[in-house]
Coordinates of C-alpha atoms in Angstrom, one line a residue:
Chain J
M1 CA 53.2 39.8 240.6
D2 CA 55.3 41.9 242.9
R3 CA 56.4 44.0 240.0
L4 CA 53.1 45.7 240.0
K5 CA 53.2 46.7 243.6
V6 CA 53.1 50.3 244.6
K7 CA 52.9 52.1 247.9
L8 CA 50.2 54.8 248.6
C9 CA 50.7 56.9 251.9
G10 CA 52.3 53.9 253.5
I11 CA 49.8 51.3 252.4
E12 CA 50.9 48.7 249.9
L13 CA 48.7 48.2 246.8
D14 CA 49.1 45.0 244.7
N15 CA 48.8 47.2 241.7
P16 CA 48.2 50.9 241.0
V17 CA 44.7 50.5 239.5
I18 CA 41.9 52.1 241.5
P19 CA 38.4 52.5 240.3
A20 CA 37.4 56.2 240.8
S21 CA 34.7 57.5 242.9
G22 CA 31.2 57.7 241.3
T23 CA 32.0 55.1 238.7
F24 CA 32.1 52.0 240.9
G25 CA 29.3 52.5 243.5
Y26 CA 30.3 50.6 246.7
G27 CA 31.5 47.8 244.6
R28 CA 28.5 45.6 244.5
E29 CA 27.6 45.8 240.8
F30 CA 31.2 45.0 239.7
A31 CA 31.5 42.2 242.4
E32 CA 28.8 40.4 240.5
L33 CA 31.1 40.4 237.3
Y34 CA 34.5 39.7 238.7
D35 CA 36.6 39.3 241.9
I36 CA 37.2 42.9 242.8
N37 CA 39.9 41.9 245.2
I38 CA 42.2 42.0 242.1
L39 CA 42.1 45.8 242.3
G40 CA 44.7 47.8 244.1
T41 CA 41.9 49.4 245.9
F42 CA 38.8 51.4 245.0
S43 CA 37.4 54.7 245.9
F44 CA 33.7 54.4 246.9
K45 CA 30.9 56.6 245.9
G46 CA 31.2 60.2 247.2
T47 CA 29.7 60.3 250.7
T48 CA 28.2 63.3 252.5
K49 CA 26.9 64.1 256.0
D50 CA 23.2 63.9 254.9
P51 CA 21.6 61.6 252.3
R52 CA 21.3 63.2 248.8
F53 CA 19.2 62.4 245.8
G54 CA 21.3 64.5 243.6
N55 CA 20.2 66.4 240.6
P56 CA 17.2 66.0 238.3
T57 CA 17.5 63.8 235.1
P58 CA 18.9 63.9 232.5
R59 CA 22.2 63.6 234.3
I60 CA 24.2 62.1 231.5
A61 CA 25.1 63.4 228.0
E62 CA 27.6 61.9 225.6
T63 CA 30.6 63.9 224.0
S64 CA 33.3 63.0 221.6
S65 CA 35.5 60.6 223.3
G66 CA 33.8 61.2 226.7
M67 CA 30.7 62.0 228.7
L68 CA 29.2 64.7 230.8
N69 CA 27.6 63.7 234.1
A70 CA 25.7 65.9 236.6
V71 CA 24.7 63.3 239.1
G72 CA 25.1 65.7 242.0
L73 CA 26.6 63.4 244.7
Q74 CA 23.7 61.1 245.1
N75 CA 24.4 58.9 248.2
P76 CA 22.6 57.5 251.2
G77 CA 24.6 59.7 253.8
V78 CA 27.5 58.7 256.0
D79 CA 25.4 56.9 258.6
K80 CA 23.8 54.4 256.2
V81 CA 27.1 54.1 254.3
I82 CA 28.5 52.8 257.6
S83 CA 25.6 50.8 258.8
E84 CA 24.7 49.3 255.4
E85 CA 27.3 49.8 252.7
L86 CA 30.4 49.0 254.6
P87 CA 29.3 45.8 256.0
A88 CA 28.0 44.7 252.5
L89 CA 31.5 45.7 251.1
A90 CA 33.3 43.6 253.8
R91 CA 31.8 40.6 252.2
I92 CA 33.1 41.3 248.8
F93 CA 36.3 43.3 249.2
H94 CA 39.1 42.4 251.6
K95 CA 41.5 45.2 251.2
P96 CA 41.6 48.7 252.6
V97 CA 39.2 50.8 250.7
M98 CA 39.4 54.4 249.8
A99 CA 36.6 56.5 251.3
N100 CA 35.6 59.5 249.1
V101 CA 34.1 62.2 251.2
S102 CA 32.3 65.4 250.0
G103 CA 30.7 68.3 252.0
F104 CA 29.2 71.8 251.6
S105 CA 31.1 73.3 254.7
V106 CA 34.2 72.6 256.5
E107 CA 32.0 71.3 259.3
D108 CA 30.4 68.7 256.9
Y109 CA 33.8 67.5 255.8
V110 CA 35.0 67.2 259.5
Y111 CA 31.8 65.4 260.5
T112 CA 31.9 62.8 257.8
C113 CA 35.7 62.2 258.1
E114 CA 35.4 61.8 261.8
K115 CA 32.9 59.1 261.4
L116 CA 34.6 57.2 258.6
D117 CA 37.9 57.4 260.4
K118 CA 36.6 54.8 262.9
E119 CA 35.9 52.4 260.3
P120 CA 38.7 49.6 260.1
H121 CA 38.0 48.8 256.5
V122 CA 38.8 52.4 255.4
G123 CA 42.5 52.8 254.4
W124 CA 42.4 56.2 253.1
L125 CA 40.1 59.3 253.1
E126 CA 39.9 60.9 249.7
V127 CA 38.5 64.3 250.3
N128 CA 36.7 65.6 247.3
I129 CA 36.9 69.5 247.1
S130 CA 36.3 69.3 243.4
C131 CA 32.6 68.2 242.5
P132 CA 31.4 70.6 239.7
N133 CA 27.9 69.5 240.0
V134 CA 26.7 70.8 243.4
H135 CA 25.9 74.3 244.3
G136 CA 27.8 75.8 247.3
G137 CA 30.6 73.8 248.7
G138 CA 32.0 70.9 246.4
M139 CA 34.3 72.6 243.9
S140 CA 34.3 76.1 245.5
F141 CA 36.7 74.6 248.1
G142 CA 38.9 73.4 245.3
T143 CA 39.4 76.5 243.5
D144 CA 40.6 78.6 246.3
P145 CA 44.1 77.6 247.9
K146 CA 43.0 79.1 251.3
A147 CA 39.7 77.2 251.3
A148 CA 41.5 74.0 250.3
A149 CA 44.1 74.4 253.0
E150 CA 41.3 75.1 255.5
V151 CA 39.4 71.8 254.7
T152 CA 42.6 69.8 254.6
A153 CA 43.9 71.0 258.0
A154 CA 40.3 70.5 259.6
V155 CA 40.0 67.0 258.3
K156 CA 43.7 66.1 259.3
K157 CA 42.7 67.0 262.9
V158 CA 39.9 64.3 263.3
T159 CA 41.7 61.4 261.5
T160 CA 44.7 59.4 261.7
K161 CA 44.1 57.8 258.3
P162 CA 46.0 59.2 255.3
V163 CA 44.1 62.1 253.8
I164 CA 44.2 62.4 250.0
V165 CA 42.8 65.7 248.7
K166 CA 40.9 65.4 245.3
L167 CA 41.5 68.5 243.2
T168 CA 39.6 70.1 240.3
P169 CA 41.4 70.9 237.0
N170 CA 39.0 74.1 236.8
V171 CA 41.7 76.3 238.1
T172 CA 44.5 78.5 236.6
D173 CA 47.3 77.1 238.9
I174 CA 47.0 73.5 239.6
A175 CA 50.5 73.4 241.3
A176 CA 49.5 76.2 243.8
M177 CA 46.4 74.1 244.8
A178 CA 48.6 71.0 245.3
K179 CA 51.1 72.9 247.3
A180 CA 48.4 74.6 249.5
C181 CA 47.0 71.1 250.5
E182 CA 50.5 69.7 251.1
D183 CA 51.3 72.7 253.3
A184 CA 48.0 72.1 255.3
G185 CA 49.1 68.6 256.1
A186 CA 47.5 66.4 253.2
D187 CA 49.1 63.0 252.9
G188 CA 48.6 62.8 249.2
I189 CA 46.6 64.4 246.5
S190 CA 44.5 63.0 243.6
L191 CA 43.6 64.7 240.4
I192 CA 41.7 65.4 238.2
N193 CA 38.0 65.6 238.9
T194 CA 35.9 66.3 235.9
L195 CA 36.2 69.3 233.7
L196 CA 33.2 71.6 233.7
G197 CA 31.3 71.4 230.4
M198 CA 27.9 71.5 228.7
R199 CA 25.9 70.5 225.6
I200 CA 22.9 71.8 223.9
D201 CA 20.1 69.8 222.2
I202 CA 20.1 71.7 218.9
K203 CA 16.4 70.6 218.2
T204 CA 15.0 71.9 221.4
R205 CA 17.6 74.6 221.9
R206 CA 17.8 73.7 225.6
P207 CA 20.8 72.4 227.5
L208 CA 20.9 68.4 227.4
L209 CA 21.5 68.2 231.1
A210 CA 18.9 69.2 233.7
N211 CA 21.6 70.8 235.7
T212 CA 22.7 72.8 232.5
T213 CA 26.5 72.0 233.2
G214 CA 28.2 68.8 234.0
G215 CA 31.6 67.3 234.5
L216 CA 33.5 66.0 231.4
S217 CA 35.3 62.7 231.7
G218 CA 36.7 60.0 229.4
P219 CA 39.5 59.8 227.1
A220 CA 38.7 63.3 225.9
I221 CA 40.4 64.8 229.1
F222 CA 43.4 62.5 229.3
P223 CA 45.9 65.0 228.1
V224 CA 44.7 67.7 230.4
A225 CA 44.7 65.3 233.3
L226 CA 48.3 64.1 232.5
R227 CA 49.5 67.9 232.4
C228 CA 47.8 68.6 235.8
V229 CA 49.3 65.4 237.3
W230 CA 52.8 66.3 236.0
Q231 CA 52.5 70.0 237.2
A232 CA 51.2 68.8 240.6
A233 CA 53.9 66.2 240.9
K234 CA 56.6 68.7 240.2
A235 CA 55.1 71.1 243.0
V236 CA 54.8 68.5 245.9
D237 CA 56.7 65.8 247.6
I238 CA 53.6 63.9 248.8
P239 CA 52.2 61.1 246.6
V240 CA 50.0 62.0 243.6
V241 CA 47.1 59.8 242.5
G242 CA 46.5 60.5 238.7
M243 CA 43.2 60.1 237.0
G244 CA 41.2 61.6 234.0
G245 CA 40.4 59.6 230.9
V246 CA 42.7 56.6 231.9
S247 CA 41.4 53.7 229.6
S248 CA 44.3 51.3 229.0
A249 CA 47.4 49.9 230.6
R250 CA 49.4 52.3 228.4
D251 CA 47.5 55.3 230.0
V252 CA 48.5 53.9 233.4
L253 CA 52.1 53.9 232.5
E254 CA 51.9 57.3 231.0
M255 CA 50.2 58.7 234.1
M256 CA 52.9 57.1 236.3
M257 CA 55.7 58.6 234.3
A258 CA 53.9 62.0 234.8
G259 CA 54.4 61.4 238.6
A260 CA 51.4 59.4 239.6
A261 CA 52.1 56.9 242.5
A262 CA 48.8 55.3 241.8
V263 CA 46.1 55.7 239.1
E264 CA 42.4 55.9 239.2
V265 CA 40.1 54.7 236.4
G266 CA 36.7 56.4 236.1
A267 CA 34.4 56.6 233.1
A268 CA 36.1 53.6 231.5
N269 CA 34.3 51.5 234.0
L270 CA 31.0 52.7 232.7
T271 CA 31.5 51.9 229.1
D272 CA 33.3 48.7 229.9
P273 CA 32.5 47.2 233.2
F274 CA 35.6 44.9 232.9
A275 CA 37.9 47.8 232.1
C276 CA 39.9 47.7 235.4
K277 CA 40.3 43.9 235.1
K278 CA 41.5 44.2 231.5
I279 CA 44.0 47.0 232.5
I280 CA 45.5 45.0 235.4
E281 CA 45.9 41.9 233.2
A282 CA 47.4 44.0 230.4
L283 CA 50.1 45.7 232.5
P284 CA 52.7 42.9 232.7
E285 CA 52.7 42.5 228.9
E286 CA 53.1 46.3 228.3
M287 CA 55.7 46.5 230.9
D288 CA 57.7 43.8 229.1
R289 CA 57.4 45.4 225.8
L290 CA 58.8 48.6 227.1
G291 CA 61.4 47.1 229.2
I292 CA 59.8 48.1 232.7
D293 CA 60.8 45.7 235.4
R294 CA 58.9 47.3 238.3
L295 CA 56.1 49.9 238.1
E296 CA 57.6 51.8 241.1
D297 CA 60.7 52.5 238.9
I298 CA 58.7 54.7 236.3
I299 CA 56.9 56.9 238.9
G300 CA 57.8 60.4 237.8
A301 CA 60.2 59.3 235.1
A302 CA 59.1 62.3 233.0
L303 CA 59.5 64.9 235.8
Chain Q
M1 CA 9.8 43.8 240.1
H2 CA 11.0 40.5 238.8
E3 CA 13.8 39.7 241.3
Q4 CA 15.4 36.7 239.9
L5 CA 19.0 35.6 239.8
R6 CA 20.2 37.6 236.7
K7 CA 23.8 38.3 235.6
M8 CA 25.0 40.8 233.1
Q9 CA 27.3 39.5 230.4
E10 CA 29.5 41.1 227.7
V11 CA 29.0 39.3 224.4
I12 CA 29.9 39.7 220.9
L13 CA 26.7 39.3 218.7
T14 CA 26.6 39.2 214.9
I15 CA 24.0 41.2 212.9
K16 CA 21.9 38.8 210.8
Q17 CA 19.2 41.4 209.6
N18 CA 18.8 45.2 209.8
E19 CA 15.8 46.5 208.1
K20 CA 13.5 49.5 208.1
L21 CA 10.0 48.8 209.6
A22 CA 8.4 52.2 209.4
E23 CA 9.3 55.8 209.3
G24 CA 12.5 56.2 211.3
I25 CA 12.1 52.7 212.9
F26 CA 14.5 49.8 212.2
R27 CA 14.6 46.2 213.4
M28 CA 17.9 44.4 214.0
V29 CA 18.2 40.7 214.5
L30 CA 21.5 39.6 216.2
E31 CA 22.9 36.1 216.6
G32 CA 25.1 34.6 219.4
D33 CA 25.3 34.0 223.1
V34 CA 21.9 35.4 224.4
S35 CA 21.9 33.3 227.4
A36 CA 21.9 36.1 229.9
V37 CA 18.7 37.5 228.4
T38 CA 16.1 36.0 230.7
A39 CA 12.9 38.1 230.9
P40 CA 10.7 40.3 228.5
G41 CA 11.2 43.9 229.6
Q42 CA 15.0 43.6 229.9
F43 CA 17.3 45.6 227.8
V44 CA 20.8 45.3 226.2
N45 CA 23.5 48.0 226.0
I46 CA 25.3 48.2 222.6
K47 CA 28.8 49.5 221.9
L48 CA 28.8 51.4 218.5
P49 CA 32.2 52.0 216.9
G50 CA 33.4 55.6 217.5
R51 CA 30.7 56.3 220.1
Y52 CA 31.7 56.6 223.8
L53 CA 28.5 55.6 225.7
R54 CA 26.6 52.4 224.8
R55 CA 23.1 52.6 223.5
P56 CA 20.5 51.0 225.7
I57 CA 17.7 49.2 223.6
S58 CA 14.9 47.1 224.9
V59 CA 14.7 43.5 223.9
C60 CA 11.8 42.9 221.5
D61 CA 12.2 39.1 221.1
C62 CA 14.7 36.5 222.2
E63 CA 14.8 33.1 220.7
K64 CA 17.2 30.6 222.5
G65 CA 18.7 27.6 220.7
N66 CA 21.5 25.4 221.6
G67 CA 24.2 27.7 222.9
T68 CA 23.3 30.3 220.4
G69 CA 20.2 32.3 219.8
N70 CA 18.6 35.3 218.2
L71 CA 18.0 38.7 219.6
T72 CA 15.5 41.1 217.9
L73 CA 15.8 44.8 218.7
I74 CA 13.5 47.5 217.2
Y75 CA 15.0 51.0 217.5
K76 CA 14.2 54.5 216.4
I77 CA 16.7 56.9 214.8
L78 CA 17.1 59.6 217.4
G79 CA 20.5 60.9 216.9
E80 CA 23.9 60.1 215.0
G81 CA 24.5 56.9 216.9
T82 CA 21.2 55.2 215.9
A83 CA 21.5 56.6 212.4
E84 CA 24.8 54.8 212.1
M85 CA 23.4 51.6 213.5
S86 CA 20.6 51.7 210.9
A87 CA 23.4 51.6 208.2
M88 CA 25.2 48.5 209.6
E89 CA 25.4 45.6 207.4
P90 CA 24.6 41.9 208.2
G91 CA 27.8 40.1 209.5
T92 CA 29.0 43.1 211.5
E93 CA 29.9 42.3 215.1
L94 CA 28.9 44.3 218.0
S95 CA 29.9 44.3 221.7
I96 CA 26.7 44.1 223.7
L97 CA 26.0 43.9 227.4
T98 CA 23.1 41.5 227.9
G99 CA 20.9 40.6 230.8
L100 CA 20.2 44.2 231.9
G101 CA 17.2 45.3 233.9
N102 CA 14.6 43.4 235.7
G103 CA 11.8 42.8 233.2
F104 CA 8.0 42.4 233.6
D105 CA 6.6 40.2 236.1
V106 CA 4.5 37.6 234.1
S107 CA 3.0 36.0 237.1
K108 CA 0.8 39.0 237.9
A109 CA -0.9 39.0 234.4
G110 CA -4.3 37.4 235.6
S111 CA -6.9 36.3 233.1
T112 CA -7.3 39.4 230.8
P113 CA -4.1 41.4 230.8
V114 CA -3.8 44.5 228.5
L115 CA -0.5 45.6 227.0
I116 CA -0.2 49.2 226.1
G117 CA 2.6 50.5 224.0
G118 CA 3.4 53.9 222.6
G119 CA 5.7 54.2 219.5
I120 CA 9.3 52.9 220.3
G121 CA 7.8 51.6 223.7
I122 CA 6.0 49.0 221.8
P123 CA 8.9 46.4 221.2
P124 CA 9.4 44.9 224.7
L125 CA 5.6 44.2 224.8
Y126 CA 6.0 41.8 221.9
W127 CA 8.2 39.2 223.7
L128 CA 6.0 39.8 226.8
A129 CA 2.9 38.8 224.7
K130 CA 4.7 35.7 223.4
E131 CA 5.8 34.8 226.9
L132 CA 2.1 35.3 228.3
I133 CA 0.7 33.1 225.6
K134 CA 3.4 30.3 226.2
I135 CA 2.4 30.3 230.0
R136 CA -1.3 30.3 229.4
L137 CA -1.1 27.4 226.9
A138 CA 1.2 25.4 229.3
A139 CA -1.5 26.0 232.0
G140 CA -4.0 24.3 229.7
M141 CA -5.8 27.2 228.2
N142 CA -7.2 26.7 224.8
A143 CA -5.1 28.3 222.0
E144 CA -7.8 30.8 221.0
D145 CA -8.3 32.3 224.6
A146 CA -4.6 32.1 225.5
A147 CA -3.8 34.9 222.9
G148 CA -7.4 36.2 222.2
E149 CA -7.9 37.4 225.9
I150 CA -4.8 39.3 225.8
T151 CA -5.6 42.9 224.6
V152 CA -2.8 44.9 223.0
V153 CA -3.2 48.7 222.4
L154 CA -0.7 50.3 220.1
G155 CA -0.3 54.1 219.8
F156 CA 1.5 56.0 217.2
N157 CA 1.7 59.6 215.9
S158 CA 0.7 58.7 212.4
S159 CA 0.0 55.7 210.1
S160 CA 3.5 56.2 208.5
E161 CA 5.1 55.1 211.9
I162 CA 3.0 52.0 212.4
F163 CA 4.8 48.8 213.0
Y164 CA 4.1 45.3 214.6
E165 CA 0.3 45.6 214.3
K166 CA 0.3 42.5 212.1
E167 CA 2.9 40.6 214.3
F168 CA 0.7 41.0 217.4
K169 CA -2.3 39.9 215.3
E170 CA -0.4 36.9 214.1
L171 CA 0.1 35.9 217.8
G172 CA -3.8 35.9 218.1
C173 CA -4.0 38.9 220.4
R174 CA -7.0 41.3 220.4
V175 CA -5.2 44.5 218.8
I176 CA -6.3 48.1 218.9
V177 CA -4.4 50.8 217.1
A178 CA -4.7 54.5 217.8
T179 CA -3.0 57.2 215.9
A180 CA -2.7 60.9 217.2
D181 CA -3.6 62.3 213.7
G182 CA -6.4 59.8 213.1
S183 CA -4.7 58.5 210.0
Y184 CA -5.3 54.9 211.0
G185 CA -7.4 53.1 213.6
I186 CA -8.8 55.1 216.5
K187 CA -8.1 58.8 216.5
G188 CA -6.4 59.7 219.6
Y189 CA -3.9 58.2 222.2
V190 CA -3.5 54.8 223.8
T191 CA -5.8 55.9 226.6
T192 CA -8.6 56.8 224.2
P193 CA -10.0 53.3 223.7
F194 CA -10.1 52.8 227.6
L195 CA -11.9 56.2 227.9
Q196 CA -14.5 55.0 225.5
E197 CA -14.9 51.6 227.2
K198 CA -15.1 53.1 230.6
Q199 CA -18.5 54.7 229.7
A200 CA -19.8 51.2 228.7
A201 CA -18.4 49.1 231.3
D202 CA -16.1 49.0 234.4
L203 CA -12.5 48.6 233.4
R204 CA -11.9 46.4 236.2
L205 CA -14.3 43.8 235.1
K206 CA -12.7 43.9 231.6
Y207 CA -8.9 43.9 232.4
S208 CA -7.0 42.0 235.1
Y209 CA -3.5 43.9 234.9
Y210 CA -1.8 46.2 232.6
Y211 CA 1.7 46.2 231.3
T212 CA 2.9 49.5 229.5
C213 CA 6.0 51.1 227.9
G214 CA 6.3 54.3 226.1
P215 CA 7.1 58.1 226.5
L216 CA 6.7 59.5 229.9
P217 CA 3.5 61.7 229.3
M218 CA 1.9 58.5 227.9
L219 CA 2.8 56.5 231.0
K220 CA 1.4 59.2 233.2
A221 CA -1.9 59.2 231.1
V222 CA -2.0 55.4 231.4
H223 CA -1.6 55.4 235.1
K224 CA -4.2 57.9 235.6
T225 CA -6.6 56.2 233.3
M226 CA -6.4 52.6 234.4
D227 CA -8.2 51.8 237.7
I228 CA -6.3 48.4 237.9
P229 CA -2.7 47.7 239.0
G230 CA 0.0 47.3 236.5
E231 CA 3.6 47.7 235.5
L232 CA 5.3 50.5 233.7
S233 CA 8.6 50.3 231.9
L234 CA 10.5 53.7 232.1
E235 CA 13.0 55.3 229.8
E236 CA 15.8 57.5 231.1
R237 CA 19.2 58.7 229.7
M238 CA 21.8 56.2 231.1
G239 CA 25.5 56.3 231.7
C240 CA 26.6 52.8 232.3
G241 CA 23.2 50.8 232.3
F242 CA 24.2 48.4 235.1
G243 CA 23.7 50.4 238.3
A244 CA 27.1 52.0 238.8
C245 CA 26.9 55.6 237.9
M246 CA 23.4 56.9 239.3
G247 CA 22.9 58.6 236.0
C248 CA 19.2 57.4 235.8
S249 CA 17.9 57.6 239.3
I250 CA 14.3 58.4 240.0
K251 CA 12.4 59.1 243.2
V252 CA 10.0 56.3 244.2
R253 CA 7.8 55.7 247.3
G254 CA 10.4 55.1 250.1
G255 CA 13.5 56.3 248.4
Y256 CA 15.1 56.2 245.1
K257 CA 15.8 53.6 242.3
R258 CA 17.9 53.1 239.3
V259 CA 15.9 52.8 236.1
C260 CA 18.7 50.6 234.7
K261 CA 19.3 48.2 237.6
D262 CA 16.2 48.3 239.8
G263 CA 13.9 48.8 236.7
P264 CA 13.3 49.6 234.0
V265 CA 9.9 48.1 235.1
F266 CA 8.2 49.5 238.0
S267 CA 4.9 48.7 239.7
S268 CA 2.1 51.3 239.4
G269 CA 2.1 51.6 243.2
E270 CA 5.7 52.6 243.7
L271 CA 6.1 55.4 241.2
I272 CA 5.7 59.0 242.2
W273 CA 4.1 61.4 239.6
E274 CA 5.2 64.9 239.6
D275 CA 3.2 67.4 237.7

């Protein structure tokens, strides 16, 4: 299956399919269903310096062709991730894993990345500066090129692992954000995080989510994501990881043609726990149909 | 609660029956591979055509045959998805995730358990009652006591919404119905009969253990009223239904739990009640 292989920041992936952070936990729930070693890799649940319970419920609302979430970075904190989740992960996943990191200050990001840098199982650090569901930090770093550059440069100083900065689409100039990260030393960028949205219960006249707003994901955001990936890929020379509403092998191919070196799959895992497995299995046939010999050949074909 | 080896499955089940039971309440019987459904109190997650998120619905009954079986679900029309569901014809196939959630711990029941259900929280108690009776008969109890010493309290808003009173009675259980508007049975809530009994006798002498499912305010009231330990089945808006998204987390003693994966059934001792 060499034809599915891609490279991401110097590390080879058997295929470009990567479950996105927050939709795959630390892998355990999915490992009960299928051998998750068939994945390219996966990005584990956004991890912060301190444990976080997250937002009150309801945290989930449905939308046309998608969903809103306002989980708010629930996670056990980096120390427990290292002492409990990573050893458990080592038993079920034998490839380099992508560590997703979030924070509320530059120091937070540095602290968490420095700790995860020492973990041999971690292949990449995906630095999330784009969570729309936390107050202070999170997305605020991802909407200001200067702040994004500051986080990127600070994290780069404390790790030798490739740093992939995860961007939010909730900006007017995504290319400028991507460029700012590249200039600050990022080894790659990933995008898009969710789009800020909301729903109201028309019976109670109150927002459906306890947090009022949440992040929109699912097929509804695919065209927006594709556009952002295309614009970012045009602006930078470092690898771009595309995500946002990807639900099929065809979506993966489209993302790669827009410039994605690898593709993350998010919300689809929640509605179909076998989504990534099905996508990986469907890729060769789709490639045959379209006369694609190797996936690497189509990266950026539409740029 | 019930920590057994359980595994989620994605199956295609075929609708056999889909009928109205009471005002806004429907019963759907599905046929197919239900082998992953292992305990009363579990739920399934149903993909509806054109709807992005699946609909989590508790299992009301599960009858297993040779390789195939029947799954009974009772659901309430709460939005567009469940309204569409109520119009589905027999023969329709649905993608369903089965084997979700922990389920009630039947081993804790004791000699005189009480099952307390409010509205659309009632269905999972039906299979629970059947399982308890089966276990008690297998243990050598006579048929009358095996069912008759199980008390079932059903609460509804009004008589137009009543369902399954007859089904529980047919099992042989002692059944008490309460309606909030007093249009049928005892006027009041599911806790009203206990408050009345409390004056006469100690609840602890009368009931060994409780199992309850219903809206959160009702669960709070049940927890406050009952002086005995029990289990409560919680409801929460879910994203995935199998523990991946953290959409339905609640705080419990000593940390947090996911209603979908660690629950939906929790013991009365582990829940935290915020006012």
